[in-house]
Amino acid sequence: MGIARSVLLAASRSTWLRDRVTQAGFARRAVRKFMPGETLEAALDAAVPLAAHGITSVITKLGENLAALADADAVREHYLGAMDAIARRKLDCWPSVKPTQLGLDHSPDACHANLDALAAHARSLGLMFWVDMEDSRYVDPTLDLYRALQAKHRNVGICLQAYLRRTPADFESLLPLKPAVRWVKGAYAEPPAVAFPAKRDTDGAYERLAKRHLELANRGAGLCVLGTHDVPLVRRLAGHAAAAGAKDGADWEVHMLYGIKPAEQAALVRDGRRVRTLIAYGSYWFPWYMRRLAERPANVWFVVKSVVG
C-alpha cells in the first residue's frame, strides 16, 4: 500500500483529527466539492439538476458504528422519511445504507429487522435498496443479512469489494440469488493477507469480477453496477458488455460519486450509458472523505487547488 494511501486511511480512523478538521473552514469548503450539504434536502436538491441531464442518483447518509442500538431507530426513521421525500419529488433515486448504521455491532437480529423494514418500504415505492459493505470484519454478517433480505425482497442490492481476496468466492456463492451487485475497488485499511496491497492487483481483480458478472447479467444473473471513476476501465467493460449481450440500464449501469469527474459522467450518458451519481450527506463526513481521498491520493492536490483557487 502506498504511503499516501496509508496516511489517509490512518487519518480516517482518528477521532482527534475528525473533531478538529470538521470545524475548520478550509476543510468544509473542500468537502463541498464532493458533498452538496449535510441535509437530506441538500442531497435531493442536488439530484434535480443531475436528473435534468439524464443522470439518476443514489443517496446515503454518512455515519457508521453506532454508540448504542437505540440510535439505529432514528436512522431507520430517517431513511423511511427520505424514501417518502424521493417519492414526493418523483426522483429516480435509490437509498444506500451501512449495516452498522442500523445496529449491526449491537444486534444482528435488530439490524436485520431495520433493514427489512427499509427494503419493504423501498419495494412499496418501486425503489432499489442498497446495502453497503464495510471493512472485512463485516463481510460475513453483511452477506448473511443480504441473503436473508433476498429471501423476501428482490429489490435489494449488495456492494462487493474487489480488493478483498475472498470476493470471487463470495460472488460465486451469491449467484443462485441472481444478485444486484455494486462493484467497488475497496477503501478500507486491510492487511495484505486479506486484501491486495498493490493497486494493479486490485484493478485486475475488479476487471475480472465485473467481466464475469457482465457475462452472466443478460442471463438473469442480476444487475451489475460498475462503481468506479476509472473511465478507461468503464469503457473497456462497456465493450465487454456489448459483446456479452448485456443491455445498458437493464443489465448494468455505472455509479460515480457526486463532484468527481462530472464531465465524464455526462459524456458516458451521451454515449448511451446509464449513470447514477452517489450523493452523500450528513455531519459524519470526515472518515468517508478521507477514504475517498485514499482511493486516489492524487485527488488531494485537486482538493488543495479547489480550496485556494
PDB file of C-alpha atoms in Angstrom:
ATOM      1  CA  MET A   1       0.000   0.000   0.000  1.00  0.00           C
ATOM      2  CA  GLY A   2       1.362   3.447  -0.920  1.00  0.00           C
ATOM      3  CA  ILE A   3       2.478   5.820   1.803  1.00  0.00           C
ATOM      4  CA  ALA A   4      -0.087   8.491   0.911  1.00  0.00           C
ATOM      5  CA  ARG A   5      -2.927   5.952   0.958  1.00  0.00           C
ATOM      6  CA  SER A   6      -1.752   4.558   4.296  1.00  0.00           C
ATOM      7  CA  VAL A   7      -1.609   8.035   5.828  1.00  0.00           C
ATOM      8  CA  LEU A   8      -5.075   8.965   4.588  1.00  0.00           C
ATOM      9  CA  LEU A   9      -6.621   5.720   5.855  1.00  0.00           C
ATOM     10  CA  ALA A  10      -4.955   6.184   9.242  1.00  0.00           C
ATOM     11  CA  ALA A  11      -6.360   9.726   9.340  1.00  0.00           C
ATOM     12  CA  SER A  12      -9.851   8.396   8.613  1.00  0.00           C
ATOM     13  CA  ARG A  13      -9.780   6.493  11.928  1.00  0.00           C
ATOM     14  CA  SER A  14      -8.546   9.388  14.067  1.00  0.00           C
ATOM     15  CA  THR A  15     -11.225  10.917  16.272  1.00  0.00           C
ATOM     16  CA  TRP A  16      -8.752  13.653  17.280  1.00  0.00           C
ATOM     17  CA  LEU A  17      -8.377  14.740  13.650  1.00  0.00           C
ATOM     18  CA  ARG A  18     -12.083  14.352  12.955  1.00  0.00           C
ATOM     19  CA  ASP A  19     -13.072  16.640  15.807  1.00  0.00           C
ATOM     20  CA  ARG A  20     -10.652  19.353  14.706  1.00  0.00           C
ATOM     21  CA  VAL A  21     -10.781  19.144  10.933  1.00  0.00           C
ATOM     22  CA  THR A  22     -14.585  19.162  10.724  1.00  0.00           C
ATOM     23  CA  GLN A  23     -14.604  22.555  12.428  1.00  0.00           C
ATOM     24  CA  ALA A  24     -12.051  24.083  10.054  1.00  0.00           C
ATOM     25  CA  GLY A  25     -13.388  26.377   7.375  1.00  0.00           C
ATOM     26  CA  PHE A  26     -10.952  25.190   4.693  1.00  0.00           C
ATOM     27  CA  ALA A  27     -11.998  21.563   5.237  1.00  0.00           C
ATOM     28  CA  ARG A  28     -15.695  22.356   4.983  1.00  0.00           C
ATOM     29  CA  ARG A  29     -15.046  24.271   1.747  1.00  0.00           C
ATOM     30  CA  ALA A  30     -13.088  21.300   0.366  1.00  0.00           C
ATOM     31  CA  VAL A  31     -15.730  18.717   1.189  1.00  0.00           C
ATOM     32  CA  ARG A  32     -18.430  20.783  -0.558  1.00  0.00           C
ATOM     33  CA  LYS A  33     -16.804  19.790  -3.844  1.00  0.00           C
ATOM     34  CA  PHE A  34     -17.910  16.214  -3.162  1.00  0.00           C
ATOM     35  CA  MET A  35     -20.921  16.675  -0.897  1.00  0.00           C
ATOM     36  CA  PRO A  36     -23.599  19.303  -1.628  1.00  0.00           C
ATOM     37  CA  GLY A  37     -24.612  19.672   2.028  1.00  0.00           C
ATOM     38  CA  GLU A  38     -25.223  17.920   5.317  1.00  0.00           C
ATOM     39  CA  THR A  39     -29.017  17.571   4.988  1.00  0.00           C
ATOM     40  CA  LEU A  40     -31.300  15.265   3.055  1.00  0.00           C
ATOM     41  CA  GLU A  41     -32.835  18.298   1.380  1.00  0.00           C
ATOM     42  CA  ALA A  42     -29.421  19.387   0.095  1.00  0.00           C
ATOM     43  CA  ALA A  43     -28.821  15.908  -1.361  1.00  0.00           C
ATOM     44  CA  LEU A  44     -32.195  15.770  -3.093  1.00  0.00           C
ATOM     45  CA  ASP A  45     -31.814  19.320  -4.360  1.00  0.00           C
ATOM     46  CA  ALA A  46     -28.504  18.243  -5.938  1.00  0.00           C
ATOM     47  CA  ALA A  47     -30.222  15.289  -7.603  1.00  0.00           C
ATOM     48  CA  VAL A  48     -32.652  17.531  -9.512  1.00  0.00           C
ATOM     49  CA  PRO A  49     -30.200  19.192 -11.964  1.00  0.00           C
ATOM     50  CA  LEU A  50     -28.459  15.847 -12.460  1.00  0.00           C
ATOM     51  CA  ALA A  51     -31.780  14.314 -13.488  1.00  0.00           C
ATOM     52  CA  ALA A  52     -32.283  17.119 -15.988  1.00  0.00           C
ATOM     53  CA  HIS A  53     -29.108  15.913 -17.713  1.00  0.00           C
ATOM     54  CA  GLY A  54     -30.110  12.259 -17.696  1.00  0.00           C
ATOM     55  CA  ILE A  55     -28.116  11.260 -14.605  1.00  0.00           C
ATOM     56  CA  THR A  56     -30.035   9.415 -11.909  1.00  0.00           C
ATOM     57  CA  SER A  57     -28.884   9.184  -8.285  1.00  0.00           C
ATOM     58  CA  VAL A  58     -28.233   7.246  -5.105  1.00  0.00           C
ATOM     59  CA  ILE A  59     -28.257   8.879  -1.665  1.00  0.00           C
ATOM     60  CA  THR A  60     -26.529   7.834   1.536  1.00  0.00           C
ATOM     61  CA  LYS A  61     -26.485   9.424   4.974  1.00  0.00           C
ATOM     62  CA  LEU A  62     -22.984   9.277   6.370  1.00  0.00           C
ATOM     63  CA  GLY A  63     -22.378   7.507   9.655  1.00  0.00           C
ATOM     64  CA  GLU A  64     -21.317   4.109  10.997  1.00  0.00           C
ATOM     65  CA  ASN A  65     -20.604   2.142  14.193  1.00  0.00           C
ATOM     66  CA  LEU A  66     -23.376   3.497  16.418  1.00  0.00           C
ATOM     67  CA  ALA A  67     -22.663   4.008  20.108  1.00  0.00           C
ATOM     68  CA  ALA A  68     -25.953   2.370  21.154  1.00  0.00           C
ATOM     69  CA  LEU A  69     -28.553   0.177  19.489  1.00  0.00           C
ATOM     70  CA  ALA A  70     -31.285   2.707  20.263  1.00  0.00           C
ATOM     71  CA  ASP A  71     -29.585   5.143  17.878  1.00  0.00           C
ATOM     72  CA  ALA A  72     -30.499   2.842  14.976  1.00  0.00           C
ATOM     73  CA  ASP A  73     -34.177   3.701  15.396  1.00  0.00           C
ATOM     74  CA  ALA A  74     -33.520   7.289  14.355  1.00  0.00           C
ATOM     75  CA  VAL A  75     -31.502   6.141  11.327  1.00  0.00           C
ATOM     76  CA  ARG A  76     -34.297   3.793  10.244  1.00  0.00           C
ATOM     77  CA  GLU A  77     -36.908   6.533  10.584  1.00  0.00           C
ATOM     78  CA  HIS A  78     -34.681   8.945   8.685  1.00  0.00           C
ATOM     79  CA  TYR A  79     -34.402   6.602   5.708  1.00  0.00           C
ATOM     80  CA  LEU A  80     -38.119   5.857   5.723  1.00  0.00           C
ATOM     81  CA  GLY A  81     -38.741   9.593   5.521  1.00  0.00           C
ATOM     82  CA  ALA A  82     -36.043  10.001   2.875  1.00  0.00           C
ATOM     83  CA  MET A  83     -37.762   7.474   0.630  1.00  0.00           C
ATOM     84  CA  ASP A  84     -41.071   9.287   1.070  1.00  0.00           C
ATOM     85  CA  ALA A  85     -39.337  12.528   0.080  1.00  0.00           C
ATOM     86  CA  ILE A  86     -37.888  10.845  -3.023  1.00  0.00           C
ATOM     87  CA  ALA A  87     -41.376   9.672  -3.979  1.00  0.00           C
ATOM     88  CA  ARG A  88     -42.904  13.132  -3.442  1.00  0.00           C
ATOM     89  CA  ARG A  89     -40.284  14.681  -5.691  1.00  0.00           C
ATOM     90  CA  LYS A  90     -40.702  11.866  -8.256  1.00  0.00           C
ATOM     91  CA  LEU A  91     -36.948  11.355  -8.420  1.00  0.00           C
ATOM     92  CA  ASP A  92     -35.216   8.301  -9.830  1.00  0.00           C
ATOM     93  CA  CYS A  93     -33.109   7.956  -6.707  1.00  0.00           C
ATOM     94  CA  TRP A  94     -32.178   4.940  -4.572  1.00  0.00           C
ATOM     95  CA  PRO A  95     -31.163   4.789  -0.886  1.00  0.00           C
ATOM     96  CA  SER A  96     -27.937   3.091   0.203  1.00  0.00           C
ATOM     97  CA  VAL A  97     -27.216   2.215   3.852  1.00  0.00           C
ATOM     98  CA  LYS A  98     -24.455   0.767   6.025  1.00  0.00           C
ATOM     99  CA  PRO A  99     -25.474  -2.109   8.334  1.00  0.00           C
ATOM    100  CA  THR A 100     -23.535  -0.611  11.253  1.00  0.00           C
ATOM    101  CA  GLN A 101     -25.788   2.453  10.954  1.00  0.00           C
ATOM    102  CA  LEU A 102     -28.693   0.167  11.733  1.00  0.00           C
ATOM    103  CA  GLY A 103     -27.275  -1.688  14.722  1.00  0.00           C
ATOM    104  CA  LEU A 104     -25.091  -4.496  13.352  1.00  0.00           C
ATOM    105  CA  ASP A 105     -22.422  -4.020  16.039  1.00  0.00           C
ATOM    106  CA  HIS A 106     -25.025  -4.455  18.777  1.00  0.00           C
ATOM    107  CA  SER A 107     -27.597  -6.925  17.446  1.00  0.00           C
ATOM    108  CA  PRO A 108     -27.619  -8.639  14.037  1.00  0.00           C
ATOM    109  CA  ASP A 109     -31.286  -9.512  14.589  1.00  0.00           C
ATOM    110  CA  ALA A 110     -32.247  -5.900  15.254  1.00  0.00           C
ATOM    111  CA  CYS A 111     -30.162  -4.790  12.279  1.00  0.00           C
ATOM    112  CA  HIS A 112     -31.997  -7.288  10.074  1.00  0.00           C
ATOM    113  CA  ALA A 113     -35.369  -6.029  11.311  1.00  0.00           C
ATOM    114  CA  ASN A 114     -34.377  -2.453  10.469  1.00  0.00           C
ATOM    115  CA  LEU A 115     -33.086  -3.410   7.020  1.00  0.00           C
ATOM    116  CA  ASP A 116     -36.194  -5.493   6.375  1.00  0.00           C
ATOM    117  CA  ALA A 117     -38.445  -2.528   7.160  1.00  0.00           C
ATOM    118  CA  LEU A 118     -36.455  -0.280   4.832  1.00  0.00           C
ATOM    119  CA  ALA A 119     -36.339  -2.810   1.996  1.00  0.00           C
ATOM    120  CA  ALA A 120     -40.091  -3.356   2.268  1.00  0.00           C
ATOM    121  CA  HIS A 121     -40.779   0.379   2.146  1.00  0.00           C
ATOM    122  CA  ALA A 122     -38.446   0.809  -0.816  1.00  0.00           C
ATOM    123  CA  ARG A 123     -40.228  -2.005  -2.652  1.00  0.00           C
ATOM    124  CA  SER A 124     -43.616  -0.385  -1.986  1.00  0.00           C
ATOM    125  CA  LEU A 125     -42.330   2.778  -3.677  1.00  0.00           C
ATOM    126  CA  GLY A 126     -40.667   0.987  -6.578  1.00  0.00           C
ATOM    127  CA  LEU A 127     -37.134   1.758  -5.387  1.00  0.00           C
ATOM    128  CA  MET A 128     -33.981  -0.312  -5.342  1.00  0.00           C
ATOM    129  CA  PHE A 129     -32.451  -0.573  -1.856  1.00  0.00           C
ATOM    130  CA  TRP A 130     -28.678  -0.928  -1.469  1.00  0.00           C
ATOM    131  CA  VAL A 131     -26.712  -2.460   1.402  1.00  0.00           C
ATOM    132  CA  ASP A 132     -23.151  -1.121   1.559  1.00  0.00           C
ATOM    133  CA  MET A 133     -20.135  -3.189   2.514  1.00  0.00           C
ATOM    134  CA  GLU A 134     -17.816  -2.009   5.273  1.00  0.00           C
ATOM    135  CA  ASP A 135     -14.411  -3.342   6.323  1.00  0.00           C
ATOM    136  CA  SER A 136     -13.536  -7.028   6.193  1.00  0.00           C
ATOM    137  CA  ARG A 137     -14.783  -7.753   9.731  1.00  0.00           C
ATOM    138  CA  TYR A 138     -18.313  -7.178   8.469  1.00  0.00           C
ATOM    139  CA  VAL A 139     -18.296  -9.194   5.244  1.00  0.00           C
ATOM    140  CA  ASP A 140     -19.777 -12.410   6.652  1.00  0.00           C
ATOM    141  CA  PRO A 141     -22.531 -10.765   8.735  1.00  0.00           C
ATOM    142  CA  THR A 142     -23.391  -8.390   5.881  1.00  0.00           C
ATOM    143  CA  LEU A 143     -23.668 -11.254   3.403  1.00  0.00           C
ATOM    144  CA  ASP A 144     -25.861 -13.126   5.896  1.00  0.00           C
ATOM    145  CA  LEU A 145     -28.113 -10.077   6.123  1.00  0.00           C
ATOM    146  CA  TYR A 146     -28.268  -9.778   2.347  1.00  0.00           C
ATOM    147  CA  ARG A 147     -29.228 -13.421   1.907  1.00  0.00           C
ATOM    148  CA  ALA A 148     -31.985 -13.055   4.495  1.00  0.00           C
ATOM    149  CA  LEU A 149     -33.302  -9.911   2.820  1.00  0.00           C
ATOM    150  CA  GLN A 150     -33.216 -11.522  -0.629  1.00  0.00           C
ATOM    151  CA  ALA A 151     -35.471 -14.295   0.637  1.00  0.00           C
ATOM    152  CA  LYS A 152     -38.246 -11.673   0.937  1.00  0.00           C
ATOM    153  CA  HIS A 153     -37.247  -8.734  -1.251  1.00  0.00           C
ATOM    154  CA  ARG A 154     -35.964  -8.796  -4.817  1.00  0.00           C
ATOM    155  CA  ASN A 155     -35.230  -5.071  -4.800  1.00  0.00           C
ATOM    156  CA  VAL A 156     -32.087  -5.306  -2.643  1.00  0.00           C
ATOM    157  CA  GLY A 157     -28.526  -4.840  -3.880  1.00  0.00           C
ATOM    158  CA  ILE A 158     -25.185  -5.516  -2.193  1.00  0.00           C
ATOM    159  CA  CYS A 159     -21.757  -3.904  -2.515  1.00  0.00           C
ATOM    160  CA  LEU A 160     -18.703  -6.147  -3.050  1.00  0.00           C
ATOM    161  CA  GLN A 161     -15.076  -5.004  -2.848  1.00  0.00           C
ATOM    162  CA  ALA A 162     -12.632  -6.251  -5.477  1.00  0.00           C
ATOM    163  CA  TYR A 163      -9.516  -5.801  -3.325  1.00  0.00           C
ATOM    164  CA  LEU A 164     -10.589  -8.478  -0.845  1.00  0.00           C
ATOM    165  CA  ARG A 165      -9.051 -11.845  -1.716  1.00  0.00           C
ATOM    166  CA  ARG A 166     -12.234 -13.634  -0.711  1.00  0.00           C
ATOM    167  CA  THR A 167     -14.558 -11.714  -3.047  1.00  0.00           C
ATOM    168  CA  PRO A 168     -14.534 -14.089  -6.061  1.00  0.00           C
ATOM    169  CA  ALA A 169     -15.748 -16.929  -3.840  1.00  0.00           C
ATOM    170  CA  ASP A 170     -18.309 -14.656  -2.184  1.00  0.00           C
ATOM    171  CA  PHE A 171     -19.701 -13.635  -5.574  1.00  0.00           C
ATOM    172  CA  GLU A 172     -19.980 -17.225  -6.759  1.00  0.00           C
ATOM    173  CA  SER A 173     -21.844 -18.108  -3.561  1.00  0.00           C
ATOM    174  CA  LEU A 174     -24.381 -15.357  -4.276  1.00  0.00           C
ATOM    175  CA  LEU A 175     -25.079 -16.298  -7.891  1.00  0.00           C
ATOM    176  CA  PRO A 176     -28.065 -18.557  -7.064  1.00  0.00           C
ATOM    177  CA  LEU A 177     -29.736 -15.398  -5.691  1.00  0.00           C
ATOM    178  CA  LYS A 178     -29.237 -13.525  -9.003  1.00  0.00           C
ATOM    179  CA  PRO A 179     -27.736 -10.655  -7.019  1.00  0.00           C
ATOM    180  CA  ALA A 180     -27.635  -6.973  -7.846  1.00  0.00           C
ATOM    181  CA  VAL A 181     -24.008  -6.083  -7.086  1.00  0.00           C
ATOM    182  CA  ARG A 182     -22.288  -2.725  -6.945  1.00  0.00           C
ATOM    183  CA  TRP A 183     -18.644  -3.453  -7.667  1.00  0.00           C
ATOM    184  CA  VAL A 184     -16.119  -1.173  -5.964  1.00  0.00           C
ATOM    185  CA  LYS A 185     -12.371  -1.483  -5.580  1.00  0.00           C
ATOM    186  CA  GLY A 186     -12.296  -1.019  -1.769  1.00  0.00           C
ATOM    187  CA  ALA A 187     -11.422   1.829   0.561  1.00  0.00           C
ATOM    188  CA  TYR A 188     -10.517   0.428   3.992  1.00  0.00           C
ATOM    189  CA  ALA A 189      -7.129  -0.344   5.527  1.00  0.00           C
ATOM    190  CA  GLU A 190      -6.738  -4.118   5.336  1.00  0.00           C
ATOM    191  CA  PRO A 191      -3.736  -6.426   5.925  1.00  0.00           C
ATOM    192  CA  PRO A 192      -2.094  -7.995   2.848  1.00  0.00           C
ATOM    193  CA  ALA A 193      -3.396 -11.425   3.822  1.00  0.00           C
ATOM    194  CA  VAL A 194      -6.941 -10.083   3.449  1.00  0.00           C
ATOM    195  CA  ALA A 195      -6.710  -7.562   0.593  1.00  0.00           C
ATOM    196  CA  PHE A 196      -4.408  -6.909  -2.342  1.00  0.00           C
ATOM    197  CA  PRO A 197      -1.836  -4.295  -1.288  1.00  0.00           C
ATOM    198  CA  ALA A 198      -0.946  -3.285  -4.872  1.00  0.00           C
ATOM    199  CA  LYS A 199      -3.287  -1.144  -6.961  1.00  0.00           C
ATOM    200  CA  ARG A 200      -2.583  -3.129 -10.138  1.00  0.00           C
ATOM    201  CA  ASP A 201      -3.758  -6.331  -8.443  1.00  0.00           C
ATOM    202  CA  THR A 202      -6.963  -4.667  -7.261  1.00  0.00           C
ATOM    203  CA  ASP A 203      -7.563  -3.234 -10.733  1.00  0.00           C
ATOM    204  CA  GLY A 204      -7.077  -6.646 -12.293  1.00  0.00           C
ATOM    205  CA  ALA A 205      -9.402  -8.316  -9.803  1.00  0.00           C
ATOM    206  CA  TYR A 206     -12.055  -5.667 -10.417  1.00  0.00           C
ATOM    207  CA  GLU A 207     -11.959  -6.148 -14.178  1.00  0.00           C
ATOM    208  CA  ARG A 208     -12.140  -9.937 -13.910  1.00  0.00           C
ATOM    209  CA  LEU A 209     -15.072  -9.844 -11.488  1.00  0.00           C
ATOM    210  CA  ALA A 210     -17.004  -7.252 -13.488  1.00  0.00           C
ATOM    211  CA  LYS A 211     -16.482  -9.196 -16.719  1.00  0.00           C
ATOM    212  CA  ARG A 212     -17.736 -12.363 -15.045  1.00  0.00           C
ATOM    213  CA  HIS A 213     -20.884 -10.566 -13.867  1.00  0.00           C
ATOM    214  CA  LEU A 214     -21.492  -8.884 -17.210  1.00  0.00           C
ATOM    215  CA  GLU A 215     -21.215 -12.227 -18.990  1.00  0.00           C
ATOM    216  CA  LEU A 216     -23.942 -13.587 -16.721  1.00  0.00           C
ATOM    217  CA  ALA A 217     -26.125 -10.463 -16.491  1.00  0.00           C
ATOM    218  CA  ASN A 218     -28.017 -10.989 -19.729  1.00  0.00           C
ATOM    219  CA  ARG A 219     -28.901 -14.469 -18.495  1.00  0.00           C
ATOM    220  CA  GLY A 220     -30.759 -13.112 -15.483  1.00  0.00           C
ATOM    221  CA  ALA A 221     -27.818 -13.091 -13.069  1.00  0.00           C
ATOM    222  CA  GLY A 222     -28.798  -9.737 -11.576  1.00  0.00           C
ATOM    223  CA  LEU A 223     -27.823  -6.109 -12.111  1.00  0.00           C
ATOM    224  CA  CYS A 224     -24.085  -5.401 -12.485  1.00  0.00           C
ATOM    225  CA  VAL A 225     -23.125  -1.939 -11.230  1.00  0.00           C
ATOM    226  CA  LEU A 226     -19.692  -0.535 -12.023  1.00  0.00           C
ATOM    227  CA  GLY A 227     -18.896   1.662  -9.030  1.00  0.00           C
ATOM    228  CA  THR A 228     -15.678   3.252 -10.258  1.00  0.00           C
ATOM    229  CA  HIS A 229     -14.252   6.534 -11.565  1.00  0.00           C
ATOM    230  CA  ASP A 230     -11.785   4.667 -13.776  1.00  0.00           C
ATOM    231  CA  VAL A 231     -13.320   5.801 -17.058  1.00  0.00           C
ATOM    232  CA  PRO A 232     -10.976   3.822 -19.360  1.00  0.00           C
ATOM    233  CA  LEU A 233     -11.932   0.708 -17.384  1.00  0.00           C
ATOM    234  CA  VAL A 234     -15.636   1.556 -17.726  1.00  0.00           C
ATOM    235  CA  ARG A 235     -15.234   1.927 -21.487  1.00  0.00           C
ATOM    236  CA  ARG A 236     -13.429  -1.413 -21.754  1.00  0.00           C
ATOM    237  CA  LEU A 237     -16.144  -3.086 -19.709  1.00  0.00           C
ATOM    238  CA  ALA A 238     -18.838  -1.423 -21.832  1.00  0.00           C
ATOM    239  CA  GLY A 239     -17.305  -3.121 -24.853  1.00  0.00           C
ATOM    240  CA  HIS A 240     -17.253  -6.419 -22.997  1.00  0.00           C
ATOM    241  CA  ALA A 241     -20.907  -5.938 -22.004  1.00  0.00           C
ATOM    242  CA  ALA A 242     -21.906  -5.350 -25.617  1.00  0.00           C
ATOM    243  CA  ALA A 243     -20.044  -8.456 -26.753  1.00  0.00           C
ATOM    244  CA  ALA A 244     -21.742 -10.473 -23.999  1.00  0.00           C
ATOM    245  CA  GLY A 245     -25.186  -9.139 -24.893  1.00  0.00           C
ATOM    246  CA  ALA A 246     -25.655  -7.265 -21.610  1.00  0.00           C
ATOM    247  CA  LYS A 247     -28.005  -4.307 -22.087  1.00  0.00           C
ATOM    248  CA  ASP A 248     -27.290  -0.800 -20.788  1.00  0.00           C
ATOM    249  CA  GLY A 249     -29.601   0.165 -17.933  1.00  0.00           C
ATOM    250  CA  ALA A 250     -31.380  -3.190 -17.781  1.00  0.00           C
ATOM    251  CA  ASP A 251     -28.370  -5.432 -17.063  1.00  0.00           C
ATOM    252  CA  TRP A 252     -25.675  -2.981 -15.991  1.00  0.00           C
ATOM    253  CA  GLU A 253     -25.009   0.642 -15.137  1.00  0.00           C
ATOM    254  CA  VAL A 254     -22.317   2.959 -13.764  1.00  0.00           C
ATOM    255  CA  HIS A 255     -22.206   4.632 -10.331  1.00  0.00           C
ATOM    256  CA  MET A 256     -19.872   7.531  -9.551  1.00  0.00           C
ATOM    257  CA  LEU A 257     -19.595   9.957  -6.664  1.00  0.00           C
ATOM    258  CA  TYR A 258     -21.006  13.470  -6.707  1.00  0.00           C
ATOM    259  CA  GLY A 259     -18.380  16.023  -7.719  1.00  0.00           C
ATOM    260  CA  ILE A 260     -15.912  13.532  -9.174  1.00  0.00           C
ATOM    261  CA  LYS A 261     -15.464  13.610 -12.957  1.00  0.00           C
ATOM    262  CA  PRO A 262     -18.838  15.250 -13.707  1.00  0.00           C
ATOM    263  CA  ALA A 263     -17.852  15.894 -17.332  1.00  0.00           C
ATOM    264  CA  GLU A 264     -17.010  12.216 -17.791  1.00  0.00           C
ATOM    265  CA  GLN A 265     -20.310  11.222 -16.187  1.00  0.00           C
ATOM    266  CA  ALA A 266     -22.167  13.415 -18.671  1.00  0.00           C
ATOM    267  CA  ALA A 267     -20.117  12.005 -21.563  1.00  0.00           C
ATOM    268  CA  LEU A 268     -20.997   8.449 -20.570  1.00  0.00           C
ATOM    269  CA  VAL A 269     -24.689   9.385 -20.604  1.00  0.00           C
ATOM    270  CA  ARG A 270     -24.297  10.846 -24.094  1.00  0.00           C
ATOM    271  CA  ASP A 271     -22.738   7.545 -25.142  1.00  0.00           C
ATOM    272  CA  GLY A 272     -25.873   5.740 -24.016  1.00  0.00           C
ATOM    273  CA  ARG A 273     -24.657   4.550 -20.629  1.00  0.00           C
ATOM    274  CA  ARG A 274     -26.928   4.555 -17.573  1.00  0.00           C
ATOM    275  CA  VAL A 275     -25.143   6.612 -14.888  1.00  0.00           C
ATOM    276  CA  ARG A 276     -26.093   7.194 -11.266  1.00  0.00           C
ATOM    277  CA  THR A 277     -24.363   9.716  -9.040  1.00  0.00           C
ATOM    278  CA  LEU A 278     -23.977   8.747  -5.387  1.00  0.00           C
ATOM    279  CA  ILE A 279     -24.748  11.786  -3.252  1.00  0.00           C
ATOM    280  CA  ALA A 280     -23.572  11.607   0.354  1.00  0.00           C
ATOM    281  CA  TYR A 281     -24.789  13.911   3.102  1.00  0.00           C
ATOM    282  CA  GLY A 282     -24.655  14.236   6.877  1.00  0.00           C
ATOM    283  CA  SER A 283     -22.386  15.655   9.544  1.00  0.00           C
ATOM    284  CA  TYR A 284     -20.275  12.495   9.931  1.00  0.00           C
ATOM    285  CA  TRP A 285     -18.302  13.112   6.761  1.00  0.00           C
ATOM    286  CA  PHE A 286     -14.662  13.044   7.869  1.00  0.00           C
ATOM    287  CA  PRO A 287     -13.946   9.247   7.776  1.00  0.00           C
ATOM    288  CA  TRP A 288     -15.825   8.892   4.497  1.00  0.00           C
ATOM    289  CA  TYR A 289     -13.975  11.844   2.955  1.00  0.00           C
ATOM    290  CA  MET A 290     -10.551  10.528   3.971  1.00  0.00           C
ATOM    291  CA  ARG A 291     -11.347   7.109   2.482  1.00  0.00           C
ATOM    292  CA  ARG A 292     -12.439   8.737  -0.772  1.00  0.00           C
ATOM    293  CA  LEU A 293      -9.134  10.599  -0.970  1.00  0.00           C
ATOM    294  CA  ALA A 294      -7.243   7.385  -0.147  1.00  0.00           C
ATOM    295  CA  GLU A 295      -8.834   5.658  -3.145  1.00  0.00           C
ATOM    296  CA  ARG A 296      -6.859   8.051  -5.334  1.00  0.00           C
ATOM    297  CA  PRO A 297      -4.346  10.148  -3.345  1.00  0.00           C
ATOM    298  CA  ALA A 298      -3.783  12.386  -6.386  1.00  0.00           C
ATOM    299  CA  ASN A 299      -7.176  13.893  -5.501  1.00  0.00           C
ATOM    300  CA  VAL A 300      -5.507  15.610  -2.534  1.00  0.00           C
ATOM    301  CA  TRP A 301      -3.822  18.040  -4.932  1.00  0.00           C
ATOM    302  CA  PHE A 302      -7.156  18.607  -6.680  1.00  0.00           C
ATOM    303  CA  VAL A 303      -8.700  19.481  -3.302  1.00  0.00           C
ATOM    304  CA  VAL A 304      -5.869  21.875  -2.426  1.00  0.00           C
ATOM    305  CA  LYS A 305      -6.305  23.687  -5.743  1.00  0.00           C
ATOM    306  CA  SER A 306     -10.074  23.869  -5.269  1.00  0.00           C
ATOM    307  CA  VAL A 307      -9.715  25.449  -1.827  1.00  0.00           C
ATOM    308  CA  VAL A 308      -7.101  28.058  -2.673  1.00  0.00           C
ATOM    309  CA  GLY A 309      -8.277  28.692  -6.242  1.00  0.00           C
TER     310      GLY A 309
END
